[in-house]
XYZ file of C-alpha atoms in Angstrom:
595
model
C -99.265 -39.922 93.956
C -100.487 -42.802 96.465
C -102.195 -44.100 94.076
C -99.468 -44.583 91.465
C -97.166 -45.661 93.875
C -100.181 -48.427 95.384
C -100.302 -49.760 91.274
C -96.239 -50.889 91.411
C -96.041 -51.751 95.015
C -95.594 -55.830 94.988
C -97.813 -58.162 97.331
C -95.375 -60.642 99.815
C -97.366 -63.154 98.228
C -95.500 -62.812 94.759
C -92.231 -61.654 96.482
C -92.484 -65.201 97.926
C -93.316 -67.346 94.715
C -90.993 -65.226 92.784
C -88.363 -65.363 95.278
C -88.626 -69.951 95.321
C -88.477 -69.321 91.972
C -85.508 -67.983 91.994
C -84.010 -70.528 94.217
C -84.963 -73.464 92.045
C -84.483 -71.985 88.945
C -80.607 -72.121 88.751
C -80.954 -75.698 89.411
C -83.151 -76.657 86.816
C -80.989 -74.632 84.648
C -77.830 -76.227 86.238
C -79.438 -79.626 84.655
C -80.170 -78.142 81.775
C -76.671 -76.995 81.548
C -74.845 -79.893 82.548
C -77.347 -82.261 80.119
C -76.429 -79.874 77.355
C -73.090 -80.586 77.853
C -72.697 -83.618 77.989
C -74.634 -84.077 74.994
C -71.856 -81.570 73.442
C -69.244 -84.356 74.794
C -71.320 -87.338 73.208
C -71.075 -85.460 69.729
C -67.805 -84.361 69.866
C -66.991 -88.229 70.930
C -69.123 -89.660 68.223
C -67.665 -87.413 65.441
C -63.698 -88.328 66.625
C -65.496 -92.324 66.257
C -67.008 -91.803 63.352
C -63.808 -90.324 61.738
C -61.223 -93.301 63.113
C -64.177 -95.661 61.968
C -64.528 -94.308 58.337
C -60.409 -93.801 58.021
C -60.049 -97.421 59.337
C -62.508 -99.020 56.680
C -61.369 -96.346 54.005
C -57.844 -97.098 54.310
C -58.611 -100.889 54.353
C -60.460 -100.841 51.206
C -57.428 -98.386 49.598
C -54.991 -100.803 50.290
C -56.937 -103.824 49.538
C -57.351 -102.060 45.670
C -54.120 -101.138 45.637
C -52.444 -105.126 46.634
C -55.092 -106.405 44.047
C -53.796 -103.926 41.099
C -50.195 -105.041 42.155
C -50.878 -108.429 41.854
C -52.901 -108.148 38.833
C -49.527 -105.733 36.965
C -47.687 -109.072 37.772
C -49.697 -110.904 35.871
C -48.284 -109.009 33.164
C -45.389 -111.691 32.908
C -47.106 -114.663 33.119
C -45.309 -116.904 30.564
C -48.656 -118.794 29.622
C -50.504 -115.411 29.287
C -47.398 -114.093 27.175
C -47.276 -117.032 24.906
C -51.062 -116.996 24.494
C -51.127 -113.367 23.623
C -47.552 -112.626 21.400
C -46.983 -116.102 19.615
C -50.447 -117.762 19.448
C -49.304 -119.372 15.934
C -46.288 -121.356 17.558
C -48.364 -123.279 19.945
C -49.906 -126.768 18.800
C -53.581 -127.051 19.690
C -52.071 -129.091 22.729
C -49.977 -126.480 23.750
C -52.855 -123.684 23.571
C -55.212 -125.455 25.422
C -52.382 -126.766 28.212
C -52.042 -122.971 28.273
C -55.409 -121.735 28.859
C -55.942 -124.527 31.726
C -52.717 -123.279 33.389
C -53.799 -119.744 32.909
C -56.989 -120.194 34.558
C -55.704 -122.034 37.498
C -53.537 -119.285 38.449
C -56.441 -116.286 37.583
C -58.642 -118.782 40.244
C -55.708 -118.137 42.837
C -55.912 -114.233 42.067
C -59.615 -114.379 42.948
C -59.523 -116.148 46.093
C -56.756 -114.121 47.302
C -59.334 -111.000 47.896
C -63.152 -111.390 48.760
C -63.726 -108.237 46.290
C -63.074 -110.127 43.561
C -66.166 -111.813 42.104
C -64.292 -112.678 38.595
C -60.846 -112.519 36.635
C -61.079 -112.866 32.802
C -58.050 -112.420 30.805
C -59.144 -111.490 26.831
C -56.427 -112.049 24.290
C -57.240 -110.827 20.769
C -54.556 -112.936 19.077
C -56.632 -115.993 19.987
C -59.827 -113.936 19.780
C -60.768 -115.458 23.033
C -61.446 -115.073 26.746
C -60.256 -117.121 29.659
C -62.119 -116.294 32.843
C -62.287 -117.925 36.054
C -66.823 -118.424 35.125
C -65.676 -120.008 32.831
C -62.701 -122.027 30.784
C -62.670 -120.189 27.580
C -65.327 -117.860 25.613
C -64.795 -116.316 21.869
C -64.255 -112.564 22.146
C -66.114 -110.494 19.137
C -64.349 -107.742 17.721
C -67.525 -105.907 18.991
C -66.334 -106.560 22.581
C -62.750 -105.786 21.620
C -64.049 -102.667 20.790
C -65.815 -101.372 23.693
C -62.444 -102.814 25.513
C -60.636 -100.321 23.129
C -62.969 -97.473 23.833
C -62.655 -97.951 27.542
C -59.374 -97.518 27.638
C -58.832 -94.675 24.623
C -61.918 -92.478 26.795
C -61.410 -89.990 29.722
C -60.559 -91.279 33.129
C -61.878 -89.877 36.350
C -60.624 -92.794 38.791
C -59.351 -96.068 38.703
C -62.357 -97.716 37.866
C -64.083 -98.815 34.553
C -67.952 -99.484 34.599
C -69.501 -101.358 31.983
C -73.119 -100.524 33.272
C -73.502 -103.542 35.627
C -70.010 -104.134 37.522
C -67.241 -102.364 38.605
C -64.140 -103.116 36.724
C -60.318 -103.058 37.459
C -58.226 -103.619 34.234
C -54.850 -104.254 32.845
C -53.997 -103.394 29.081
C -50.538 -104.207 27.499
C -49.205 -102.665 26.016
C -51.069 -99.514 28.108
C -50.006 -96.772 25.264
C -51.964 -99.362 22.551
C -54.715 -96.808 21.784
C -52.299 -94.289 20.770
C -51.932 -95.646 17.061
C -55.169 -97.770 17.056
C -53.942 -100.883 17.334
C -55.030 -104.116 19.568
C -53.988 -104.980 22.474
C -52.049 -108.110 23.464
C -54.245 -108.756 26.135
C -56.584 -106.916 28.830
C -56.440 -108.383 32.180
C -60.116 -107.496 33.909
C -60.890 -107.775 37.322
C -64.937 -107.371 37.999
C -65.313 -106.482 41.759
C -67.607 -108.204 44.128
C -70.976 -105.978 44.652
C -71.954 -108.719 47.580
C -68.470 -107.776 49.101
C -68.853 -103.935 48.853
C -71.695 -103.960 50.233
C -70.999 -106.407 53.064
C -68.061 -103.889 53.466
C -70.690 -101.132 54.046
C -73.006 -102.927 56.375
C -70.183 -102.820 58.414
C -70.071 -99.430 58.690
C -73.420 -98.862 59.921
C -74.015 -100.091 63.287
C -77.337 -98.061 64.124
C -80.545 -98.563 63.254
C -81.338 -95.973 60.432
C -78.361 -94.883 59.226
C -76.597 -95.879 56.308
C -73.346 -96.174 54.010
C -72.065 -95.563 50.471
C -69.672 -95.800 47.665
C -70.402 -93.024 45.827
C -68.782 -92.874 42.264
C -69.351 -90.482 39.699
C -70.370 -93.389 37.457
C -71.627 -95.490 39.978
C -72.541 -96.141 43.870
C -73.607 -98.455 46.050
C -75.420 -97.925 49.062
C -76.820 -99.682 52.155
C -79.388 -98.420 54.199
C -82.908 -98.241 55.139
C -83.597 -95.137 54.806
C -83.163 -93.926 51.297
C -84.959 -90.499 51.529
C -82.308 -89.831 54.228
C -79.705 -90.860 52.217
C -80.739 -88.928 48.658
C -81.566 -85.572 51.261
C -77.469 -86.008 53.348
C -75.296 -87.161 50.614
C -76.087 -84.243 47.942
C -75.030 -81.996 50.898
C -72.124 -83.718 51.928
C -70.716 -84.084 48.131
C -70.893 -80.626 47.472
C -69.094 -79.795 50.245
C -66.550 -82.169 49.576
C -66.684 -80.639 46.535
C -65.478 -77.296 48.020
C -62.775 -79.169 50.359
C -61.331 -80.362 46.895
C -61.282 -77.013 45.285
C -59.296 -75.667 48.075
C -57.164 -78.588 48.499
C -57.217 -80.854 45.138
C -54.910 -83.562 46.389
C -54.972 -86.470 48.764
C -57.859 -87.227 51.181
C -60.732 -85.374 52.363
C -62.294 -86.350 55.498
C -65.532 -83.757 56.699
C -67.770 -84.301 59.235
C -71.479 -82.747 59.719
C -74.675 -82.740 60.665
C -77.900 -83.307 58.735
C -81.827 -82.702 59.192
C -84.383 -84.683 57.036
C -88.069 -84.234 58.514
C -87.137 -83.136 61.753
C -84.846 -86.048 62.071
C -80.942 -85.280 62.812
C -78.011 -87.067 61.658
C -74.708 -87.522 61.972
C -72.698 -87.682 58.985
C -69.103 -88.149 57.900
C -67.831 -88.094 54.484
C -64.432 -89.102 52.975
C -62.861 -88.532 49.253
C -60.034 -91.020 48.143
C -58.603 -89.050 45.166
C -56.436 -91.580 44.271
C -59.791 -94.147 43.572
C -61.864 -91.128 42.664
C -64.605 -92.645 45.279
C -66.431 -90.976 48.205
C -67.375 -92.951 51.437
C -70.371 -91.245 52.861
C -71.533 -92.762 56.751
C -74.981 -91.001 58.592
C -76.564 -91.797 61.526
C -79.065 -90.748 63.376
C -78.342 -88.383 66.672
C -81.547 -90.182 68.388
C -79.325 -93.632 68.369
C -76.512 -91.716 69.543
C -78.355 -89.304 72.165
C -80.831 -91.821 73.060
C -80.037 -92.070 76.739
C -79.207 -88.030 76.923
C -83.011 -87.612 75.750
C -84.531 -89.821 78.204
C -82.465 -88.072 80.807
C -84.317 -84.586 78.919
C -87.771 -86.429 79.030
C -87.464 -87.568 83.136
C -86.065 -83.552 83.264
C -89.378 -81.957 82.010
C -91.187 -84.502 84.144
C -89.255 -83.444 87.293
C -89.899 -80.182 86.351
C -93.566 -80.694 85.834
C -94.035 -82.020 89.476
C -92.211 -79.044 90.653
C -94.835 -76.916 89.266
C -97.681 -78.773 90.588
C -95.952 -78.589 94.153
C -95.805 -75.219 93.629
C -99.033 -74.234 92.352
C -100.556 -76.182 95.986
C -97.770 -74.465 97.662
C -98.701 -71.388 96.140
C -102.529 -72.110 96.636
C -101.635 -72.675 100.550
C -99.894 -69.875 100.734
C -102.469 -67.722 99.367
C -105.191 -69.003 101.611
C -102.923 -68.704 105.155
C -101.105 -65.642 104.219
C -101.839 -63.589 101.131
C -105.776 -63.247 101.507
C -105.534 -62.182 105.164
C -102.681 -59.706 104.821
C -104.795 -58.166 101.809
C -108.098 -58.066 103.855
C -106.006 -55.883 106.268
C -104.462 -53.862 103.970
C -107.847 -52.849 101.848
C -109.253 -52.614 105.645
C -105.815 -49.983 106.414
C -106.814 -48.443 103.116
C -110.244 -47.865 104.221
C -109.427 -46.153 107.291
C -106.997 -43.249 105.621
C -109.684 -42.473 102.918
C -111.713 -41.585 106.276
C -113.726 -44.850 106.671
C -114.127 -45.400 110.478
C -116.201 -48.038 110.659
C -114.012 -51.048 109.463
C -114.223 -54.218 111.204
C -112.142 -57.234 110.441
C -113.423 -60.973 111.877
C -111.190 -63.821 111.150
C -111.992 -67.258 112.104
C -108.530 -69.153 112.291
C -106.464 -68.640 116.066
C -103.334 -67.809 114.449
C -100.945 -64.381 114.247
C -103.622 -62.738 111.985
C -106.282 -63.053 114.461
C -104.226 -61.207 117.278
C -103.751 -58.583 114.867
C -107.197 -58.401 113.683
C -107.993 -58.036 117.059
C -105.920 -55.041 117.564
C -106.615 -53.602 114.442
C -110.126 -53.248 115.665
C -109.463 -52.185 118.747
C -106.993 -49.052 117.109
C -110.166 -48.186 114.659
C -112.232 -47.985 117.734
C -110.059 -45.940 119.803
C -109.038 -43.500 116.596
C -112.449 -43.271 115.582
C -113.301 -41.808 119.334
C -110.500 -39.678 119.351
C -111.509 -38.067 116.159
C -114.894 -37.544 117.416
C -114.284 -36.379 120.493
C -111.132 -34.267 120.198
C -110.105 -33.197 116.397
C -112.992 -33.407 113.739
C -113.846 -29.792 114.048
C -110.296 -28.694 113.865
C -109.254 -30.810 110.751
C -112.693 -29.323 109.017
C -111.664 -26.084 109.750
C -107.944 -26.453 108.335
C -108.654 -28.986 105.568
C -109.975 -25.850 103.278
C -107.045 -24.174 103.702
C -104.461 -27.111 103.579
C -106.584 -28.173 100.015
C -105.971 -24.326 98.770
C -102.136 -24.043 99.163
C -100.865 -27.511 98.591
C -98.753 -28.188 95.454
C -100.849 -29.281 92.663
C -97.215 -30.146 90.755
C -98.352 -33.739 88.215
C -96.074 -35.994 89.189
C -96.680 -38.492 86.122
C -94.719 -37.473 83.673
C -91.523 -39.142 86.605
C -92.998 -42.210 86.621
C -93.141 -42.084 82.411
C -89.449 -40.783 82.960
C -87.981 -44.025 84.836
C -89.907 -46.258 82.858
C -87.936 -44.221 79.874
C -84.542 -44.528 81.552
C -85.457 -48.020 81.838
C -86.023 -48.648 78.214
C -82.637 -46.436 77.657
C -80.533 -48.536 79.907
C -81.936 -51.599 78.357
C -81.047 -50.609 75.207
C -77.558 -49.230 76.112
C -78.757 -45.951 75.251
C -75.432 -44.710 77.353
C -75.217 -41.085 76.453
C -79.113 -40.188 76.617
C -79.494 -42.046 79.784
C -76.421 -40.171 81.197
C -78.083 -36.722 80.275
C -81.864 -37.779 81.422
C -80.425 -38.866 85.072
C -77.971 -35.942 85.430
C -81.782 -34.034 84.539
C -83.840 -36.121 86.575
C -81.437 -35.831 89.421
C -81.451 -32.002 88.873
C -85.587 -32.325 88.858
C -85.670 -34.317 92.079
C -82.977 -32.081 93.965
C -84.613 -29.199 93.353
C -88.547 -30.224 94.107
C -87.762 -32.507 97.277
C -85.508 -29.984 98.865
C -86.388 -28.288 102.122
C -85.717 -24.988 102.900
C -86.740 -21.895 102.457
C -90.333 -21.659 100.522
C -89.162 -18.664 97.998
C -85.515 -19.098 95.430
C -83.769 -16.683 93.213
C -85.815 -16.714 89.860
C -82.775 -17.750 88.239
C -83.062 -21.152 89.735
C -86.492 -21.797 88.651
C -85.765 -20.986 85.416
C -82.752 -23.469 85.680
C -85.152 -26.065 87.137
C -87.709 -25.537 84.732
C -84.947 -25.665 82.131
C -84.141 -28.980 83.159
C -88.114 -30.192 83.134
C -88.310 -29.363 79.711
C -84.994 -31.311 78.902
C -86.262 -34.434 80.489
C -89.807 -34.199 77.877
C -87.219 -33.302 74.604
C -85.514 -37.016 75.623
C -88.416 -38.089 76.695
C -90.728 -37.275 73.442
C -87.163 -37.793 71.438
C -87.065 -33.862 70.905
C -90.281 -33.768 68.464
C -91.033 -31.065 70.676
C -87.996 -28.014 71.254
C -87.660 -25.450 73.823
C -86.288 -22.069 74.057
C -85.393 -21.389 77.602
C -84.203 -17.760 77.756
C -82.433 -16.651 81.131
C -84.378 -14.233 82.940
C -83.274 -10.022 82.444
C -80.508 -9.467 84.618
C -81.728 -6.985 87.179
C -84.966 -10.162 87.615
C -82.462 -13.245 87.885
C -81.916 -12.800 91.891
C -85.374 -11.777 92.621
C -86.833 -13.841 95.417
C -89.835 -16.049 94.514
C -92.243 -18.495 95.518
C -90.838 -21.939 94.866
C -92.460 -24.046 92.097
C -94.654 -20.999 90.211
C -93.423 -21.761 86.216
C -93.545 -25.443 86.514
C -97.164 -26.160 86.482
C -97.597 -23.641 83.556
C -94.736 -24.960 81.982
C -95.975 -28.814 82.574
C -99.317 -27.592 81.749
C -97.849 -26.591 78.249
C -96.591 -30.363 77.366
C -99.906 -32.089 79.017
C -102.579 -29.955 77.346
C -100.866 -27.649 74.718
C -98.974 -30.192 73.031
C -101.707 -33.434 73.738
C -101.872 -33.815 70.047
C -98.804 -34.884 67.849
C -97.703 -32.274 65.281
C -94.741 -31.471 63.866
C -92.753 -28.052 65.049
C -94.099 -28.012 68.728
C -92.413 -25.401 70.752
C -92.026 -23.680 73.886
C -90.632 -20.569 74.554
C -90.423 -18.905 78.329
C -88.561 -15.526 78.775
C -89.597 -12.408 80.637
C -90.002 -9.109 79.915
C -90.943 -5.731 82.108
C -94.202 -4.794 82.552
C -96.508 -1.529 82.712
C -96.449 0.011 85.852
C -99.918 -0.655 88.327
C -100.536 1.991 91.153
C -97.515 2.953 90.955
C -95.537 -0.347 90.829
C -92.802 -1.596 88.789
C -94.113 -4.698 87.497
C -92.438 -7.852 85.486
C -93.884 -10.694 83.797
C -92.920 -14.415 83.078
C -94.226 -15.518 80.186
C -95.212 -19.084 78.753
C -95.750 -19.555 75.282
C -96.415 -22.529 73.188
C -97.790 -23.445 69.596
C -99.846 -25.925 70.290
C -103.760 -26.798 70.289
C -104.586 -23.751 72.447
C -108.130 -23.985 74.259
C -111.904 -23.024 73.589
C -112.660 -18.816 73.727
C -115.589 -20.374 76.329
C -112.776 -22.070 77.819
C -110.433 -19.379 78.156
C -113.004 -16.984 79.376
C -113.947 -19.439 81.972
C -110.014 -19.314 83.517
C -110.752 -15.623 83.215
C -113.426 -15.673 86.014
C -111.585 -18.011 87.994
C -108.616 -15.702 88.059
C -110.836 -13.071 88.747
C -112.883 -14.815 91.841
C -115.968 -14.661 90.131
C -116.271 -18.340 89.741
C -116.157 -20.978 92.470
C -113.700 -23.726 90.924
C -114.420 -27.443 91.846
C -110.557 -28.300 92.557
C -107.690 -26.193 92.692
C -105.758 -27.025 89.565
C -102.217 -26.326 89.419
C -102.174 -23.549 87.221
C -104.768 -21.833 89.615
C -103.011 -22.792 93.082
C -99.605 -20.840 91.571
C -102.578 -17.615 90.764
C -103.352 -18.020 94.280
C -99.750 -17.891 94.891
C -98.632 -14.995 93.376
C -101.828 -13.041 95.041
C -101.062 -14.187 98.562
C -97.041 -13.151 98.537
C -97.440 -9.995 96.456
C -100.967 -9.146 96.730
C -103.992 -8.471 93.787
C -101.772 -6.643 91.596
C -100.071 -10.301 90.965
C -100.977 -13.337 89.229
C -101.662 -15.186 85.629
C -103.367 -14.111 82.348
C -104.458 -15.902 79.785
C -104.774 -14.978 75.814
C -104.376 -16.626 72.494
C -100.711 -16.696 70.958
C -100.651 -14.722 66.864
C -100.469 -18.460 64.936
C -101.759 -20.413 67.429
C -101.281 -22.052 70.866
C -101.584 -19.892 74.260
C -99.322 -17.030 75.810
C -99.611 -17.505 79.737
C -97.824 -14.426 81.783
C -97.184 -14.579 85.342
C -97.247 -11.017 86.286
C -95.699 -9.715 89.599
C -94.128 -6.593 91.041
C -90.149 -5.959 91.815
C -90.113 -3.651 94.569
C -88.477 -6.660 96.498
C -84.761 -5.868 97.641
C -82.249 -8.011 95.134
């Protein structure tokens, strides 16, 4: 039992380290904390940004399409453009080309009233040309009047048209043309600057390695560096814009994110216009937002890496002035209660240890004469006797028990663990009690009752008991204390030592035949288990008997002993072989003692 409790006992040495450890432990994670947080505030901060950022520039470039395509319905009434378009055949060549200068002047003023406009053209089939601001006048093929056609008589998912090169904005009149296949008067086309857009989008990326885009279902333009970044974030944040729209199909929707792309993080914010059928996708990466927070991380870990070298000298000091000397006199104390007299300490350094090497020397000298002198024959002569009646009771199977309840209450095991301490509490009160050496055999069957409980939890009841109350006119007979236990614990440790399904125990008594004339009763043990050897058995046999010196006194023995020296050679234990296995112990004593 010294022994077990010497293998958990815990030096001062590591009380020490663990106890700085816990002192600067909260701190670091106080840092840790408090970095973590802020870097919470930083994203929360950056995503609010972000999302007044993108709503600024997206409502900007909104309104700018929506002041060009009022400006370019007014065109509709241009009196040049009219006259061009309805009554081409009135005008002298004079007139027509007066016309087409006038008309180009004023589609020059509609581009230079917005920087997204790289180009105005006006075509007019009744003149089968084009006036454009590139240029003064171009023919327009019925080939091109067709695709114009086309355009307009297809499906529309946004504002836009894209021939395959530009982004469009156009005007037809009449707009209901298509609908019985014939011309238009005119189509007033607006091609959008690409150098603008994408100017516009530079603006919106600030940090090194992120990036921007118009994203179109026909079309997109992006700007950035980083285009595996861009091709890995924007398929993620479409679809779930995608989703956004499905649950809420109208107006604008603005989500914000986060990314990973090769263990690099990003930012990202995303915004749908439905009204221009266009997506505005921003990213950027966390390391140019959380730059400073990481170096702040970084000078963290190196903080904490001095602290461990500091510690591991402090820790190395510490061993050499107080942990090595404390252990020398502790395997030197150890020495001297297994019976080793002649233990010296020296110690070189003049400090606190040396004063008590000093003494402990001094106390090994004058115990070691005392012993000599005054009590070695006496403890010889009663060491024989105190090795032959002392409880032999294996206290293992607790320490396996609290390591169980420890598991239990880790696990929140609530109801188990409040059976296996109400148990072990049971156990405990009843072997650490003082008082009188004999009970009431009732309460050692109660005790042993609550033994075997503690191994069903314990072995999570692959192994059942039977645990009958003793016969009434036995239950108050006087006993020694502690006799069924070490059978009983003997049972689990040796009778049940391999795993098998169906293990069982079964204790009980029963009367007895009567021996010179006493009334005798038994206790008996039973379990199904491995059993033991014939040789084996018939070797417990002799011990029982006397015939056989043993070389300790086992537990099972020291309660034979037991039962001989209260009620004399008609008591004690026999041994034989249980019908299917296992072993049938019986405790067998006499009753003639008053109830």
């Amino acid at each position: 039992m010294l022994q077990g409790i010497r293998k958990r006992r815990i030096s001062i040495f590591t009380k020490m380290i663990v106890m700085f450890l816990i002192v600067i432990t909260p701190l670091y994670a106080l840092g840790a904390e408090m970095n973590s947080w802020g870097a919470s505030i930083v994203k929360r901060v950056t995503d609010k940004s972000l999302q007044s950022m993108v709503r600024f520039y997206q409502t900007s470039l909104e309104n700018e399409i929506d002041r060009i395509e009022r400006l370019q319905r007014e065109y509709v009434n241009d009196e040049d453009l009219a006259a061009l378009a309805i009554t081409p055949e009135a005008l002298t060549e004079f007139q027509t080309t007066t016309a087409i200068i006038r008309l180009q002047e004023r589609l020059k003023l509609m581009k230079e009233s917005s920087q997204y406009i790289e180009n105005v053209s006006a075509h007019i089939p009744g003149i089968g040309k084009t006036v454009s601001t590139e240029e003064l006048v171009s023919d327009l093929s019925g080939e091109q009047l067709d695709i114009l056609k086309q355009a307009a008589a297809g499906p529309r998912n946004s504002r836009f048209y894209y021939d395959g090169k530009h982004v469009l904005l156009r005007e037809y009149y009449p707009n209901k043309f298509f609908s019985d296949g014939r011309n238009p008067m005119f189509v007033l086309e607006l091609t959008l600057s690409a150098q603008a857009l994408m100017l516009y989008l530079e603006q919106l990326t600030e940090y090194e390695g992120g990036g921007a885009a118009l994203l179109h279902a026909d079309w997109q333009y992006v700007s950035t560096g980083d285009e595996e970044a861009f091709s890995s974030l924007s398929r993620g944040a479409l679809q779930a814009i995608k989703r956004e729209q499905g649950l809420a199909p109208q107006g604008t929707a603005l989500l914000s994110g986060r990314g990973t792309v090769q263990e690099r993080h990003f930012f990202t914010m995303t915004s749908y216009v439905e009204s221009l059928g266009i997506s505005l996708f921003v990213f950027i990466p966390e390391k140019a937002v959380l730059g400073p927070l990481e170096r702040y991380r970084i000078y963290m870990w190196c903080i904490t890496g001095a602290a461990l070298i500091i510690v591991s000298f402090f820790s190395f000091y510490l061993y050499r002035a107080v942990h090595r000397p404390l252990t020398l006199l502790v395997r030197s104390f150890r020495k001297v209660e297994s019976g080793n007299l002649s233990v010296s300490i020296s110690y070189k350094s003049n400090d606190e240890f040396h004063y008590l090497y000093e003494q402990f020397n001094h106390m090994v000298s004058h115990l070691n004469k005392l012993i000599y002198e005054v009590y070695e024959q006496k403890i010889h002569l009663q060491r024989s006797e105190l090795k032959q009646l002392q409880s032999q009771i294996n206290p293992h199977f607790l320490y396996n028990s609290f390591y169980l309840l420890y598991r239990m209450t880790k696990a929140y095991d609530c109801e188990n663990a409040m059976n296996f301490t109400k148990y072990l509490g049971d156990y405990f009160q009843y072997v650490t009690r003082s008082g009188s050496e004999e009970v009431q055999l009732i309460q050692e069957f109660q005790h042993v009752r609550a033994y075997a409980e503690i191994q069903a939890i314990r072995f999570s009841n692959r192994m059942t008991h039977e645990i009958r109350d003793p016969l009434p006119e036995l239950a108050a007979l006087r006993v020694p204390r502690l006799i069924l236990q070490p059978i009983v614990e003997n049972a689990y440790n040796h009778g049940f030592s391999t795993p098998a399904q169906g293990l069982r125990l079964t204790v009980y008594t029963e009367p007895a035949e009567q021996e010179q004339g006493s009334q005798m009763a038994a206790i008996v043990v039973e379990d199904n288990g491995v059993g033991m050897p014939l040789s084996e058995l018939e070797r417990w046999e002799r011990l029982f008997a006397g015939t056989e010196t043993p070389g300790d006194t086992t537990g099972m023995l020291n309660v034979h002993l037991r039962l001989r020296l209260k009620y004399g050679k008609l008591a004690g234990i026999s041994l034989s072989f249980r019908d299917g296995g296992g072993l049938r112990v019986r405790l067998l004593f006499p009753v003639h003692e008053e109830l």
